[in-house]
Amino acid sequence: MKKFLLSSVAALGLVAAGAASAADLPSRKGPVVAPVYAPVFTWTGFYVGANAGYGFGNVNAGTVFGNRTVNIGDLDGFVGGGQVGYNYQMGQFVVGVEADIQGADLNSGSSFFGDRVRTEYFGTVRGRVGVAFDRFMPYVTGGWAYGNVKTTIGGVGSTDKTHTGGYAVGGGLEYAFTNNWTAKVEYLYVDLGEKTVFNSGVKVGTDFSVVRAGLNYKF
């Protein structure tokens, strides 16, 4: 019995010694690495960009000096320019403001009498409200519009007036393909209002649609 107890104590001693030696050995698991999380994208921030597209619309005109109606067709042509703005994201909603200036070649062509209307530039200052689906953002927009309307009336002359009482409304879809670069497609309806030309009592104005694509850099 005594020999059995001594043998058991010796065996326990060997097991304890082996466990202590194993505890002193270096771990094979390596250092613990903290998880890395990708930064959450936000639409908040200032941005600048450029755009290009196509415009098409109507010319609103009346009677010149009471003797004939101004015969001017619809206008259309290229538009392109730049924009600057700021967005602020609150949860899934994005609110912002944007201003743009556009060079344009919106031309009605010349009628039989030589009547013609042309818009060579316009711009807008608009609010924007969007809903963010991560990097996708559909939005609506609306605000103030201005631009020039150059009117030529055969046998009378030409005048170039800046219209400042217009408005613009529309909407679009914007996508952030990096944290700084976004691309958008947008539709705007622009009405520049009417002004009297040549002190003749006739009012001339334009309203037109714009379909354009744009690229923005977000700071």
PDB file of C-alpha atoms in Angstrom:
ATOM      1  CA  MET A   1       0.000   0.000   0.000  1.00  0.00           C
ATOM      2  CA  LYS A   2       2.805   2.359   0.885  1.00  0.00           C
ATOM      3  CA  LYS A   3       4.513   1.668  -2.427  1.00  0.00           C
ATOM      4  CA  PHE A   4       1.225   2.435  -4.264  1.00  0.00           C
ATOM      5  CA  LEU A   5       0.847   5.808  -2.520  1.00  0.00           C
ATOM      6  CA  LEU A   6       4.442   6.732  -3.281  1.00  0.00           C
ATOM      7  CA  SER A   7       3.977   5.782  -6.925  1.00  0.00           C
ATOM      8  CA  SER A   8       0.811   7.901  -7.162  1.00  0.00           C
ATOM      9  CA  VAL A   9       2.501  10.935  -5.645  1.00  0.00           C
ATOM     10  CA  ALA A  10       5.402  10.554  -8.061  1.00  0.00           C
ATOM     11  CA  ALA A  11       3.046  10.309 -11.051  1.00  0.00           C
ATOM     12  CA  LEU A  12       1.148  13.430  -9.947  1.00  0.00           C
ATOM     13  CA  GLY A  13       4.444  15.258  -9.600  1.00  0.00           C
ATOM     14  CA  LEU A  14       5.445  14.353 -13.133  1.00  0.00           C
ATOM     15  CA  VAL A  15       2.069  15.529 -14.525  1.00  0.00           C
ATOM     16  CA  ALA A  16       2.347  18.850 -12.654  1.00  0.00           C
ATOM     17  CA  ALA A  17       5.896  19.381 -13.883  1.00  0.00           C
ATOM     18  CA  GLY A  18       4.802  18.676 -17.474  1.00  0.00           C
ATOM     19  CA  ALA A  19       1.948  21.164 -17.201  1.00  0.00           C
ATOM     20  CA  ALA A  20       4.248  23.858 -15.851  1.00  0.00           C
ATOM     21  CA  SER A  21       6.714  23.262 -18.693  1.00  0.00           C
ATOM     22  CA  ALA A  22       3.906  23.500 -21.250  1.00  0.00           C
ATOM     23  CA  ALA A  23       2.784  26.789 -19.736  1.00  0.00           C
ATOM     24  CA  ASP A  24       6.277  28.189 -20.231  1.00  0.00           C
ATOM     25  CA  LEU A  25       6.314  27.329 -23.978  1.00  0.00           C
ATOM     26  CA  PRO A  26       5.513  30.187 -26.463  1.00  0.00           C
ATOM     27  CA  SER A  27       1.931  30.307 -27.740  1.00  0.00           C
ATOM     28  CA  ARG A  28       1.256  29.167 -31.320  1.00  0.00           C
ATOM     29  CA  LYS A  29      -1.792  31.442 -31.686  1.00  0.00           C
ATOM     30  CA  GLY A  30       0.162  34.664 -32.328  1.00  0.00           C
ATOM     31  CA  PRO A  31      -0.847  38.199 -31.287  1.00  0.00           C
ATOM     32  CA  VAL A  32      -4.520  39.177 -31.075  1.00  0.00           C
ATOM     33  CA  VAL A  33      -5.452  41.470 -34.005  1.00  0.00           C
ATOM     34  CA  ALA A  34      -8.197  44.063 -33.495  1.00  0.00           C
ATOM     35  CA  PRO A  35     -10.966  43.957 -36.153  1.00  0.00           C
ATOM     36  CA  VAL A  36     -10.766  46.608 -38.864  1.00  0.00           C
ATOM     37  CA  TYR A  37     -14.004  48.382 -39.832  1.00  0.00           C
ATOM     38  CA  ALA A  38     -14.439  50.269 -43.111  1.00  0.00           C
ATOM     39  CA  PRO A  39     -15.423  53.925 -42.560  1.00  0.00           C
ATOM     40  CA  VAL A  40     -19.130  54.653 -43.042  1.00  0.00           C
ATOM     41  CA  PHE A  41     -19.781  56.837 -46.106  1.00  0.00           C
ATOM     42  CA  THR A  42     -21.481  60.197 -45.541  1.00  0.00           C
ATOM     43  CA  TRP A  43     -22.875  62.710 -48.022  1.00  0.00           C
ATOM     44  CA  THR A  44     -22.070  65.620 -45.717  1.00  0.00           C
ATOM     45  CA  GLY A  45     -19.598  68.123 -47.164  1.00  0.00           C
ATOM     46  CA  PHE A  46     -18.835  70.713 -49.822  1.00  0.00           C
ATOM     47  CA  TYR A  47     -18.435  69.699 -53.462  1.00  0.00           C
ATOM     48  CA  VAL A  48     -17.590  71.144 -56.878  1.00  0.00           C
ATOM     49  CA  GLY A  49     -18.156  69.638 -60.281  1.00  0.00           C
ATOM     50  CA  ALA A  50     -18.967  69.885 -63.972  1.00  0.00           C
ATOM     51  CA  ASN A  51     -21.871  68.806 -66.158  1.00  0.00           C
ATOM     52  CA  ALA A  52     -22.998  68.565 -69.769  1.00  0.00           C
ATOM     53  CA  GLY A  53     -26.265  67.748 -71.502  1.00  0.00           C
ATOM     54  CA  TYR A  54     -29.041  68.745 -73.859  1.00  0.00           C
ATOM     55  CA  GLY A  55     -31.805  71.336 -73.606  1.00  0.00           C
ATOM     56  CA  PHE A  56     -35.089  71.635 -75.500  1.00  0.00           C
ATOM     57  CA  GLY A  57     -38.130  73.846 -75.004  1.00  0.00           C
ATOM     58  CA  ASN A  58     -40.428  76.651 -76.072  1.00  0.00           C
ATOM     59  CA  VAL A  59     -40.345  80.312 -76.999  1.00  0.00           C
ATOM     60  CA  ASN A  60     -43.148  82.506 -75.694  1.00  0.00           C
ATOM     61  CA  ALA A  61     -43.820  85.552 -77.894  1.00  0.00           C
ATOM     62  CA  GLY A  62     -46.620  87.902 -78.952  1.00  0.00           C
ATOM     63  CA  THR A  63     -47.423  90.572 -81.526  1.00  0.00           C
ATOM     64  CA  VAL A  64     -44.844  93.152 -82.635  1.00  0.00           C
ATOM     65  CA  PHE A  65     -46.186  96.715 -82.879  1.00  0.00           C
ATOM     66  CA  GLY A  66     -49.658  95.302 -83.413  1.00  0.00           C
ATOM     67  CA  ASN A  67     -49.023  94.381 -87.061  1.00  0.00           C
ATOM     68  CA  ARG A  68     -47.887  90.745 -86.984  1.00  0.00           C
ATOM     69  CA  THR A  69     -47.273  87.819 -84.667  1.00  0.00           C
ATOM     70  CA  VAL A  70     -43.679  86.868 -83.959  1.00  0.00           C
ATOM     71  CA  ASN A  71     -43.185  83.525 -85.678  1.00  0.00           C
ATOM     72  CA  ILE A  72     -40.557  81.663 -83.675  1.00  0.00           C
ATOM     73  CA  GLY A  73     -40.248  77.887 -83.344  1.00  0.00           C
ATOM     74  CA  ASP A  74     -39.065  75.750 -80.461  1.00  0.00           C
ATOM     75  CA  LEU A  75     -35.483  75.940 -79.293  1.00  0.00           C
ATOM     76  CA  ASP A  76     -32.944  73.252 -78.475  1.00  0.00           C
ATOM     77  CA  GLY A  77     -29.195  72.701 -78.198  1.00  0.00           C
ATOM     78  CA  PHE A  78     -26.187  71.838 -76.041  1.00  0.00           C
ATOM     79  CA  VAL A  79     -25.726  72.964 -72.433  1.00  0.00           C
ATOM     80  CA  GLY A  80     -22.700  72.561 -70.187  1.00  0.00           C
ATOM     81  CA  GLY A  81     -21.132  74.167 -67.144  1.00  0.00           C
ATOM     82  CA  GLY A  82     -20.174  73.788 -63.515  1.00  0.00           C
ATOM     83  CA  GLN A  83     -21.750  73.553 -60.083  1.00  0.00           C
ATOM     84  CA  VAL A  84     -20.825  74.041 -56.430  1.00  0.00           C
ATOM     85  CA  GLY A  85     -22.807  72.958 -53.395  1.00  0.00           C
ATOM     86  CA  TYR A  86     -23.058  71.611 -49.874  1.00  0.00           C
ATOM     87  CA  ASN A  87     -24.869  68.571 -48.475  1.00  0.00           C
ATOM     88  CA  TYR A  88     -25.751  67.706 -44.879  1.00  0.00           C
ATOM     89  CA  GLN A  89     -26.854  64.176 -43.995  1.00  0.00           C
ATOM     90  CA  MET A  90     -29.241  63.503 -41.103  1.00  0.00           C
ATOM     91  CA  GLY A  91     -29.776  59.781 -40.789  1.00  0.00           C
ATOM     92  CA  GLN A  92     -31.009  58.646 -44.183  1.00  0.00           C
ATOM     93  CA  PHE A  93     -32.084  62.134 -45.311  1.00  0.00           C
ATOM     94  CA  VAL A  94     -29.782  64.573 -47.122  1.00  0.00           C
ATOM     95  CA  VAL A  95     -30.486  68.294 -47.475  1.00  0.00           C
ATOM     96  CA  GLY A  96     -28.339  70.756 -49.383  1.00  0.00           C
ATOM     97  CA  VAL A  97     -27.997  73.744 -51.656  1.00  0.00           C
ATOM     98  CA  GLU A  98     -26.442  73.968 -55.129  1.00  0.00           C
ATOM     99  CA  ALA A  99     -25.593  76.804 -57.531  1.00  0.00           C
ATOM    100  CA  ASP A 100     -24.675  76.250 -61.184  1.00  0.00           C
ATOM    101  CA  ILE A 101     -23.788  78.343 -64.223  1.00  0.00           C
ATOM    102  CA  GLN A 102     -24.331  77.000 -67.736  1.00  0.00           C
ATOM    103  CA  GLY A 103     -23.098  77.956 -71.158  1.00  0.00           C
ATOM    104  CA  ALA A 104     -25.802  77.168 -73.706  1.00  0.00           C
ATOM    105  CA  ASP A 105     -26.515  76.996 -77.410  1.00  0.00           C
ATOM    106  CA  LEU A 106     -30.307  76.991 -77.155  1.00  0.00           C
ATOM    107  CA  ASN A 107     -31.443  78.308 -80.512  1.00  0.00           C
ATOM    108  CA  SER A 108     -34.870  78.539 -82.132  1.00  0.00           C
ATOM    109  CA  GLY A 109     -33.481  78.898 -85.636  1.00  0.00           C
ATOM    110  CA  SER A 110     -34.636  81.656 -87.983  1.00  0.00           C
ATOM    111  CA  SER A 111     -38.198  82.056 -89.231  1.00  0.00           C
ATOM    112  CA  PHE A 112     -39.342  83.281 -92.672  1.00  0.00           C
ATOM    113  CA  PHE A 113     -39.347  86.859 -91.334  1.00  0.00           C
ATOM    114  CA  GLY A 114     -35.929  86.459 -89.697  1.00  0.00           C
ATOM    115  CA  ASP A 115     -37.376  86.122 -86.201  1.00  0.00           C
ATOM    116  CA  ARG A 116     -35.076  84.238 -83.856  1.00  0.00           C
ATOM    117  CA  VAL A 117     -34.531  83.623 -80.109  1.00  0.00           C
ATOM    118  CA  ARG A 118     -31.353  82.345 -78.497  1.00  0.00           C
ATOM    119  CA  THR A 119     -30.240  81.630 -74.916  1.00  0.00           C
ATOM    120  CA  GLU A 120     -26.461  81.636 -74.486  1.00  0.00           C
ATOM    121  CA  TYR A 121     -26.217  81.184 -70.718  1.00  0.00           C
ATOM    122  CA  PHE A 122     -28.359  80.488 -67.677  1.00  0.00           C
ATOM    123  CA  GLY A 123     -27.883  79.529 -64.064  1.00  0.00           C
ATOM    124  CA  THR A 124     -29.778  78.363 -61.000  1.00  0.00           C
ATOM    125  CA  VAL A 125     -29.587  78.464 -57.204  1.00  0.00           C
ATOM    126  CA  ARG A 126     -31.540  75.534 -55.803  1.00  0.00           C
ATOM    127  CA  GLY A 127     -32.265  73.556 -52.673  1.00  0.00           C
ATOM    128  CA  ARG A 128     -31.938  69.768 -52.757  1.00  0.00           C
ATOM    129  CA  VAL A 129     -33.594  67.050 -50.646  1.00  0.00           C
ATOM    130  CA  GLY A 130     -32.513  63.439 -51.040  1.00  0.00           C
ATOM    131  CA  VAL A 131     -32.800  60.008 -49.443  1.00  0.00           C
ATOM    132  CA  ALA A 132     -29.493  58.159 -49.040  1.00  0.00           C
ATOM    133  CA  PHE A 133     -29.328  54.426 -49.673  1.00  0.00           C
ATOM    134  CA  ASP A 134     -25.681  54.193 -48.650  1.00  0.00           C
ATOM    135  CA  ARG A 135     -23.922  55.468 -51.816  1.00  0.00           C
ATOM    136  CA  PHE A 136     -27.073  55.927 -53.921  1.00  0.00           C
ATOM    137  CA  MET A 137     -29.144  59.090 -53.482  1.00  0.00           C
ATOM    138  CA  PRO A 138     -32.302  59.983 -55.413  1.00  0.00           C
ATOM    139  CA  TYR A 139     -33.259  63.617 -54.873  1.00  0.00           C
ATOM    140  CA  VAL A 140     -35.615  66.446 -55.823  1.00  0.00           C
ATOM    141  CA  THR A 141     -34.512  70.025 -56.371  1.00  0.00           C
ATOM    142  CA  GLY A 142     -35.965  73.472 -56.957  1.00  0.00           C
ATOM    143  CA  GLY A 143     -35.185  77.170 -56.761  1.00  0.00           C
ATOM    144  CA  TRP A 144     -34.345  80.373 -58.620  1.00  0.00           C
ATOM    145  CA  ALA A 145     -33.200  80.631 -62.256  1.00  0.00           C
ATOM    146  CA  TYR A 146     -31.750  83.386 -64.418  1.00  0.00           C
ATOM    147  CA  GLY A 147     -30.369  83.692 -67.942  1.00  0.00           C
ATOM    148  CA  ASN A 148     -30.208  85.713 -71.124  1.00  0.00           C
ATOM    149  CA  VAL A 149     -32.764  85.757 -73.925  1.00  0.00           C
ATOM    150  CA  LYS A 150     -31.488  87.226 -77.154  1.00  0.00           C
ATOM    151  CA  THR A 151     -34.354  88.162 -79.482  1.00  0.00           C
ATOM    152  CA  THR A 152     -34.051  89.083 -83.168  1.00  0.00           C
ATOM    153  CA  ILE A 153     -37.165  90.300 -84.982  1.00  0.00           C
ATOM    154  CA  GLY A 154     -36.937  90.697 -88.723  1.00  0.00           C
ATOM    155  CA  GLY A 155     -37.227  94.294 -89.860  1.00  0.00           C
ATOM    156  CA  VAL A 156     -37.026  95.562 -86.280  1.00  0.00           C
ATOM    157  CA  GLY A 157     -33.661  94.599 -84.731  1.00  0.00           C
ATOM    158  CA  SER A 158     -32.104  92.558 -81.938  1.00  0.00           C
ATOM    159  CA  THR A 159     -32.040  92.824 -78.176  1.00  0.00           C
ATOM    160  CA  ASP A 160     -30.298  90.811 -75.459  1.00  0.00           C
ATOM    161  CA  LYS A 161     -31.919  90.874 -72.039  1.00  0.00           C
ATOM    162  CA  THR A 162     -31.038  89.142 -68.785  1.00  0.00           C
ATOM    163  CA  HIS A 163     -34.040  87.508 -67.147  1.00  0.00           C
ATOM    164  CA  THR A 164     -33.764  87.236 -63.364  1.00  0.00           C
ATOM    165  CA  GLY A 165     -37.268  86.222 -62.322  1.00  0.00           C
ATOM    166  CA  GLY A 166     -37.267  82.582 -63.348  1.00  0.00           C
ATOM    167  CA  TYR A 167     -37.412  79.276 -61.529  1.00  0.00           C
ATOM    168  CA  ALA A 168     -36.146  75.709 -61.910  1.00  0.00           C
ATOM    169  CA  VAL A 169     -37.482  72.377 -60.603  1.00  0.00           C
ATOM    170  CA  GLY A 170     -36.402  68.812 -61.180  1.00  0.00           C
ATOM    171  CA  GLY A 171     -34.774  65.735 -59.753  1.00  0.00           C
ATOM    172  CA  GLY A 172     -31.992  63.250 -60.227  1.00  0.00           C
ATOM    173  CA  LEU A 173     -29.957  60.305 -59.015  1.00  0.00           C
ATOM    174  CA  GLU A 174     -26.422  60.572 -57.620  1.00  0.00           C
ATOM    175  CA  TYR A 175     -23.962  57.746 -56.878  1.00  0.00           C
ATOM    176  CA  ALA A 176     -20.712  57.931 -54.893  1.00  0.00           C
ATOM    177  CA  PHE A 177     -18.244  55.566 -56.556  1.00  0.00           C
ATOM    178  CA  THR A 178     -15.476  56.587 -54.123  1.00  0.00           C
ATOM    179  CA  ASN A 179     -15.537  58.526 -50.841  1.00  0.00           C
ATOM    180  CA  ASN A 180     -14.727  61.717 -52.784  1.00  0.00           C
ATOM    181  CA  TRP A 181     -16.100  61.285 -56.313  1.00  0.00           C
ATOM    182  CA  THR A 182     -19.787  61.149 -57.238  1.00  0.00           C
ATOM    183  CA  ALA A 183     -21.627  60.978 -60.558  1.00  0.00           C
ATOM    184  CA  LYS A 184     -25.187  62.102 -61.273  1.00  0.00           C
ATOM    185  CA  VAL A 185     -27.896  62.240 -63.916  1.00  0.00           C
ATOM    186  CA  GLU A 186     -30.426  65.051 -63.602  1.00  0.00           C
ATOM    187  CA  TYR A 187     -33.524  66.541 -65.162  1.00  0.00           C
ATOM    188  CA  LEU A 188     -34.421  70.248 -64.768  1.00  0.00           C
ATOM    189  CA  TYR A 189     -37.338  72.292 -66.014  1.00  0.00           C
ATOM    190  CA  VAL A 190     -36.248  75.936 -66.341  1.00  0.00           C
ATOM    191  CA  ASP A 191     -38.565  78.898 -66.929  1.00  0.00           C
ATOM    192  CA  LEU A 192     -36.761  82.214 -67.432  1.00  0.00           C
ATOM    193  CA  GLY A 193     -39.958  84.271 -67.501  1.00  0.00           C
ATOM    194  CA  GLU A 194     -40.869  86.982 -70.004  1.00  0.00           C
ATOM    195  CA  LYS A 195     -39.681  90.527 -70.735  1.00  0.00           C
ATOM    196  CA  THR A 196     -40.909  93.250 -73.069  1.00  0.00           C
ATOM    197  CA  VAL A 197     -38.665  93.862 -76.091  1.00  0.00           C
ATOM    198  CA  PHE A 198     -38.142  97.039 -78.169  1.00  0.00           C
ATOM    199  CA  ASN A 199     -40.756  98.957 -76.131  1.00  0.00           C
ATOM    200  CA  SER A 200     -43.224  97.316 -78.472  1.00  0.00           C
ATOM    201  CA  GLY A 201     -45.449  95.713 -75.887  1.00  0.00           C
ATOM    202  CA  VAL A 202     -44.502  92.225 -77.032  1.00  0.00           C
ATOM    203  CA  LYS A 203     -43.142  89.939 -74.321  1.00  0.00           C
ATOM    204  CA  VAL A 204     -40.601  87.254 -75.156  1.00  0.00           C
ATOM    205  CA  GLY A 205     -39.423  84.480 -72.875  1.00  0.00           C
ATOM    206  CA  THR A 206     -38.270  80.876 -72.882  1.00  0.00           C
ATOM    207  CA  ASP A 207     -38.953  77.747 -70.892  1.00  0.00           C
ATOM    208  CA  PHE A 208     -37.048  74.545 -71.512  1.00  0.00           C
ATOM    209  CA  SER A 209     -36.084  71.137 -70.185  1.00  0.00           C
ATOM    210  CA  VAL A 210     -32.512  70.084 -69.491  1.00  0.00           C
ATOM    211  CA  VAL A 211     -31.230  66.511 -69.293  1.00  0.00           C
ATOM    212  CA  ARG A 212     -27.618  66.357 -68.135  1.00  0.00           C
ATOM    213  CA  ALA A 213     -24.940  64.218 -66.518  1.00  0.00           C
ATOM    214  CA  GLY A 214     -22.455  65.523 -63.976  1.00  0.00           C
ATOM    215  CA  LEU A 215     -19.359  64.653 -61.970  1.00  0.00           C
ATOM    216  CA  ASN A 216     -18.626  66.047 -58.483  1.00  0.00           C
ATOM    217  CA  TYR A 217     -15.619  66.048 -56.172  1.00  0.00           C
ATOM    218  CA  LYS A 218     -16.618  66.022 -52.470  1.00  0.00           C
ATOM    219  CA  PHE A 219     -14.211  67.513 -49.943  1.00  0.00           C
TER     220      PHE A 219
END
